[in-house]
Structure formats: C-alpha cells, structure tokens
Amino acid sequence: MAAPKKPPLPVILMANDLIDGEVVFRTATGWSSEPREALIAGNAQAADALEAEGIAEMSRNKVVDAYLVDVVLGENGPQPRHFRERLRTLGPSIRPDLGKQAQSVIEPRGVPHVSL
Amino acid sequence: MYRYDEFDSRFVRERVREFRAQVERRLDGSLTEDEFKPLRLQNGLYLQLHAYMLRIAIPYGTLSSRQLRQLALIADRYDRGYGHFTTRQNLQFNWPKLKDVPDILDLLADVEMHAIQTSGNCIRNVTADHFAGVAADEVEDPRPTAELIRQWSSLHPEFSFLPRKFKIAVTGAEHDRAAIKAHDIGLRILRRPGTGEIGYEVIVGGGLGRTPMIGKVVREFLPRADLLSFLEAIMRVYNLEGRRDNKFKARVKILVHEIGAEEFRRRVEQEFAALDGPSVNADPEEVKRIAAYFAPPPYEELPERSVKLSIAKAAHRDFARFVETNVFAHRVPGYAAVTISLKPIGGVPGDATSEQMRIIAELAERYSFGEIRVTYMQNLVLPHVRNDELFALWEALDAAELATANASLVTDIISCPGLDYCSLATARSIPIAQSLSRRFADGARQREIGPLGIKISGCINACGHHHIGNIGILGLEKNGAEYYQLTLGGDATENAALGERLGPGLAAEEVPDAVEKIVNVYLQERSVGEEFIATYRRLGIAPFRQAFEKGVEGDQHAAH
Ligand code: HEM
Ligand code: SF4
C-alpha cells in the first residue's frame, strides 16, 4: 500500500478525545481543546514526529482518529486551511452556542460564512 | 403500540450490559479502537466531526409520550438539550460522551427502545408510512408487518454480516409516503384484484447513495403467509451473490442491476421454492399476537363534520391555514392526523429541543391517545386528534412555536446534517436549507407555489434523499470550497423518479436565486391546479435549464 499523502506544512495534530469525543490538539505537553495551544510543526521532521506521537497516543488509548492537519498561521494561532477541519476547531456553523466557538475564548472566524 | 415481551426486555438489557462491559474495556485500554469500533457501531454509536453521535431506532416511526419524554430527559442529562430526527425515522444525539452511552442505553431500555441495528451491514430499522393505521387510502396498517420483520431480522444469524447495509420500508396505502421504491426492499400491502385476498407487492433494489436506483417489482402479489420465507429467499440470494469486493457496489441494487431484474427474480423464486416455507414463515398465531398490539385506540363515535372546527377556522385565519396544510384526513370520522412541522422558518430541519419534545409528549397525551409518529420528512405527527380539539391543539402548538403551517410546501425541506456534524460530508447542507427557508418564508407565496419537496444532502451518500427531491441539492467540494449541484424532477412517491442534473454547480449563496428561478418557471408555465412535479413532467427539464443557465452566466440577481 502506498503511504498516505502528507499534508503541506505547517501542520498540527488533531484528534478526538477517547472518553468524551471532543476535538483536541496536540500541544508540547499533552492534549488541549484549544487550537491556539496546538504545537506547530514547520518542517518535515517535526511533522513526522508529531504524526508518530499521534499513533502512539492512539495506541495508548488516549485519543482516536489522530491525523495531521495543514494550517495557516494567524494572530489567533494556527487555523486549518481546509474548511472541514476549520469547522472542527469551531463547532456546527449553524449553532454558535455549541462546540468550541461557544467557549468564547476564540472568535468564530474564517469559516466561509453562508450569508444569504 | 407494540410492547416488549419478557424475551425482548431481557435481550435488550443483556445487550446494554454487554456494551457497558465493552465500553469499560475500551476505557481501560483492553480494547483498541479497531477492536471497539465495530462493537460501538453495532450499538448505534458513531464518531462524528465534533463528538460521538448516538443513533436511536424508532421502529416504523411510532413513539409513545413516555418514550418521547425519556428522549427529552436523555437530551438534557447527557446531550445538549436537543435531538435530530432523520429521514430514516431515527433520532440522533450529537454530543454524547462515550462513558455515558451505557447509561443512555439503559434509559432507553426502560422505555423499550434501543440503538441496535442502526448501523452496520445488517437489516436496519424498518420504516413505515407515518400515517399507518390512520390513512383513509390504507388497505392495512403496515406496522404489524414492520414489527414482524423487525423481530425476524433482529440478530438474524444468517443476515448479520451482509455485503452491505439493508433497508426495508413498508406501506399499506395506495399513496406511497414511505419512499418504498428507494429502499433495498419495499413492501406494499395490497388486495389481490378479484379475490380481495391481502398480500404484498415486493420491490427490490432501490437505493440512493452514489448509484441511485429505483426498485424493481420482484413479485406482484405475495400471499401474506409467505412473507418471511420470501424475504429470506431475497436475503439469501443477496447474501450469496451480492458483491463484497467493493463497498460501493455491494448494495442489493447493484446486484439487481448487474444481473437484471428478470434474472434476480428467477433466482429469488428458485430459492423461495427450495426453502422450507413453514419452518421460516411466522406462526399465524404470532402474527395475530403482534397485530393485536396495533389495535386502533378507543375512538369515540363522532360526526364527520365538526361545527367547532368550522367556527374556529372562520374566526382565525392562521388556524385555517394550518388546517389546510398540516391536517390530514383520518379514516375514522371526526378525527384527523396533525403534522407538527420541525421546519420553522430558518430552523434546522428535524431538530427538536427537549422542551419541545416534552410539550409534544404532553399534547399527544391530551389529544392523541399518547401516540406520536416520526416521518421520513423529519417532522412529527399526532395521529389521532378529534376535529373538535384541533383548535385547542393548534393554540398550544402555536404558543410553543410548533405551529409552522408548511407541511409538504417549499419550506418543508429535508436536510441531512451535512458538514455541520457529519464526518463524511463534503459540504454543509443545513445552512442551505435555512437560506431557502428564509427566502420562501412568506406563507401566502408558499401556498401559491403548493407542494414542492426540496431535499438536500451534504455528500453523495444521499442521506437527505436529494435524488428523489422535486428539487434536489447535493453539496460537494471543488478546489477547497463548498459547491452545490441541483437536480430536478425527483419523486419519492409511487411515481418514484430520480432527478436530472440541471447544470453546473453553484456557490452556496447562489442557490436561493437558482431555486427561485426554477420556481418562477413553474409558476409561469403551470396549468390550473398542476403541482410542480406534474408541470416538470409535462415540460421536461429544458425551460428550467434555460432559466437556470441564464442566471448562471448573466445577472445573478435577476430574480430579485
Ligand atoms: C453519522 C452520520 C451518517 C453516516 C456515517 C451515514 C452514512 C451513509 C452512507 C455511507 C450511505 C450510502 C450508502 C450506500 O450508498 O451504500 C448513506 C445513505 C443513506 N443514509 Fe446515511 N449516514 C449518516 C447520517 C444519516 C442521517 C442523519 C440520515 C437521515 C437524515 C441518513 C439516512 C440515509 C439514507 C436515507 C440513505 C440513502 C438510502 C440508501 O441508499 O441507503 N443517514 N448513509
Ligand atoms: S449525505 Fe453525506 S453528509 Fe449527509 S449525513 Fe449522509 S453521509 Fe453525512
């Protein structure tokens, strides 16, 4: 089997917490529910290390579905390039009262807003 | 309503206990995710974009007030105070924690509910006409049949590892409100011309997803007694010959398509002839026992016409409009079935808060013998309301903002969760539903347009039935952005048809204008009393495409 394609750099590592399912981000010391605390890998070596950590954490049964996500760096920290992953850092776009966006620390931003 | 017997209760409880142990082993690390995933899926637990998701079966869409209250309690205690009713008559909770799921399942078992066979390659929750037992055009209540199939298929050892998921829908009426031709097996209860004997028309090989197909009639008339052995014959042919090499070609529709309906039919009949019918078919006593649970509630003898209703309609215009759109004729004089729309203008189709669930449970108790139905249109129904009490019910619904008068109209939009929740999605679908709902918010305009079904899916899996929407909308992704493809002319009824592609895809904000153009062509071209789908059939897609293409290349805001 061919190795899965690597995302462009820089990347962060996202996963779901095993126990409550919440989206979490790998930090320098563990996992955080805050995207701005995510550890950013800017070169291939760091990305590989981050990915390896994801695999190790999955086998330690801390998280599920850990994978690298390519981001752009802004003043509020890393922001996934793809809208799917961006939504995961926020919550349902139709329910601003739910998910991470509800916890006021971060502003809903950058998701292509359907204003019609 | 069906009540669990001792066997059912014990079985469901044991299953919860088993899953509780499995969750414990997952949490303490004895089970890996790869080992655990199939186990959680067998209990209806998915992992979605933001959290886990629990899918709960509502067999044939029938709920009691007690059950609905319990769902409200679960929503409050373990979720975020709401649930999502789906096109498969299921309820989904979007935020349960893994550690809480065994407790949730125990609460469900307390009210004879579960999440078994809501996922995986087995026979899924059997769906039925939401007006079962109520509709005037009904030959027979389809729910005893659905319940029989549920019992037969629950953990059927031979059919718990099928090539792919398997969905069965049943209707007992002339008019198909259960989309039976879009299911792996669709059953229509009918009377044999001439003899009047009751039996089934059996349709196989419908389905949506990436290769949509309308089901083919495999048997015009199946005697009632042979139901299970005939189904077993179908399942055997499928289980043996359905493809397992490619998940996208594994549904029975592909088998029927590849070998042809005639050949499929021949193989089923051959298998059926070889089966030992009596050992498979249900004992007539058991069939009777099941049917007894669905005995009609104790209706009163009432006059056909209600003076009270006429007076209330004359006095309250909004109420009169509600009656026009959301009240369905009952087969028993003096009663009506009432659709409670879960599509308020700008709302999330199919979502209900725990507070709304409790209010509806209460109203069902007061006005509808404690019974509620879930429709595949993602609405709820109170099936047995006295005409005399319609006004009081409407007032209570209105006070709870549950009296949106739009059943089957252009804002009664079906939408899957899409990329706001679903991990398979390629685009969001709910915001599109909301923007269309707002665009067509005006009640008078909606009534002028008449019945028009818009259905939206957030990826080609088609959970939102877009192929069979009069106007279908499919959310896709191109170059890192969401875009939407429109189809026209789909039909979910007995005249089932798949929609035809209108043209190139659109950005989200272009969708309302495009739909508006389509609607305007219809309004211009229709003859008196002609519904959208009839006009479409008469004219074909050309005039709609013309208007659409003009919009796409020219002035985007022409219609406004
Ligand atoms: C957890 C989220 C969901 C997942 C993972 C999921 C998955 C799928 C997949 C993979 C298919 C395509 C099957 C095939 O082509 O063989 C499908 C079809 C379908 N799903 Fe879903 N679905 C989800 C949510 C829903 C919801 C919310 C509804 C109801 C609103 C629904 C109802 C249906 C229906 C009606 C079909 C099309 C009929 C068919 O051909 O099976 N699903 N789903
Ligand atoms: S159609 Fe696609 S996006 Fe919508 S619920 Fe189904 S799998 Fe998810």
XYZ file of C-alpha atoms in Angstrom, chain A residues 14-24 57-65 67 81-95 97-103 111-116, chain B residues 26-33 47-52 80 82 95-99 348 351 419-428 430-432 434-435 438 476-477 480-482 508-512:
98
model
C -5.871 16.900 15.650
C -7.810 14.038 17.218
C -10.907 13.209 19.238
C -10.644 12.572 22.927
C -11.452 8.939 23.634
C -13.767 9.487 26.577
C -15.869 12.442 25.526
C -15.234 12.632 21.798
C -14.196 16.280 21.920
C -11.806 17.575 19.262
C -8.343 18.000 20.773
C -1.292 8.228 21.683
C -3.891 6.236 19.813
C -2.261 3.017 20.876
C -2.179 4.364 24.434
C -5.937 4.794 24.043
C -5.926 8.475 24.860
C -7.415 9.678 21.601
C -8.939 8.345 18.394
C -8.616 9.368 14.803
C -4.118 12.978 11.975
C -6.558 25.536 5.654
C -9.448 23.270 4.786
C -12.980 24.306 5.756
C -13.793 20.860 7.127
C -11.015 20.996 9.679
C -11.746 24.640 10.367
C -15.275 23.656 11.309
C -13.848 21.105 13.699
C -11.965 23.855 15.506
C -15.222 25.766 15.955
C -18.351 23.612 16.094
C -21.512 23.483 13.961
C -21.713 26.718 11.941
C -25.455 26.799 12.484
C -25.214 26.583 16.273
C -23.884 28.293 21.018
C -22.342 24.825 20.702
C -18.836 23.486 20.370
C -15.577 25.339 20.845
C -16.870 28.566 19.354
C -19.312 28.789 22.296
C -16.488 28.877 24.785
C -15.227 29.618 8.065
C -16.814 30.623 4.790
C -19.940 32.099 6.217
C -23.119 31.493 4.277
C -24.747 34.868 4.393
C -27.719 34.739 2.153
C -12.230 0.300 25.877
C -11.714 2.962 28.514
C -9.237 0.879 30.489
C -7.303 0.160 27.340
C -8.068 -3.546 26.935
C -9.735 -2.884 23.595
C -8.164 -0.866 20.789
C -10.245 1.448 18.631
C -17.718 9.257 15.852
C -18.580 12.464 14.037
C -16.818 15.746 13.351
C -17.112 17.285 16.798
C -18.081 14.390 19.042
C -19.634 10.946 19.233
C -27.081 19.413 24.637
C -31.894 18.609 21.566
C -22.873 15.120 21.738
C -22.927 12.019 23.947
C -19.779 11.081 25.827
C -18.541 7.546 25.374
C -18.532 6.940 29.115
C -32.559 23.272 11.448
C -34.141 19.274 15.198
C -20.665 19.174 7.274
C -22.009 20.841 10.380
C -21.877 17.416 12.049
C -21.107 14.578 9.679
C -17.575 13.333 9.167
C -18.324 12.017 5.670
C -19.736 15.291 4.396
C -18.199 17.244 1.545
C -20.254 20.369 2.203
C -22.738 21.846 4.616
C -28.282 22.791 6.867
C -27.302 26.410 6.049
C -28.624 25.883 2.523
C -32.046 27.672 6.222
C -31.349 30.179 3.482
C -35.884 32.278 4.699
C -19.811 18.849 -2.961
C -16.330 20.262 -2.772
C -11.260 23.725 -1.321
C -14.715 25.293 -1.371
C -18.258 24.040 -0.975
C -23.839 28.426 -1.577
C -25.002 31.982 -1.918
C -26.208 31.368 -5.482
C -28.544 28.537 -4.519
C -31.603 30.576 -3.387
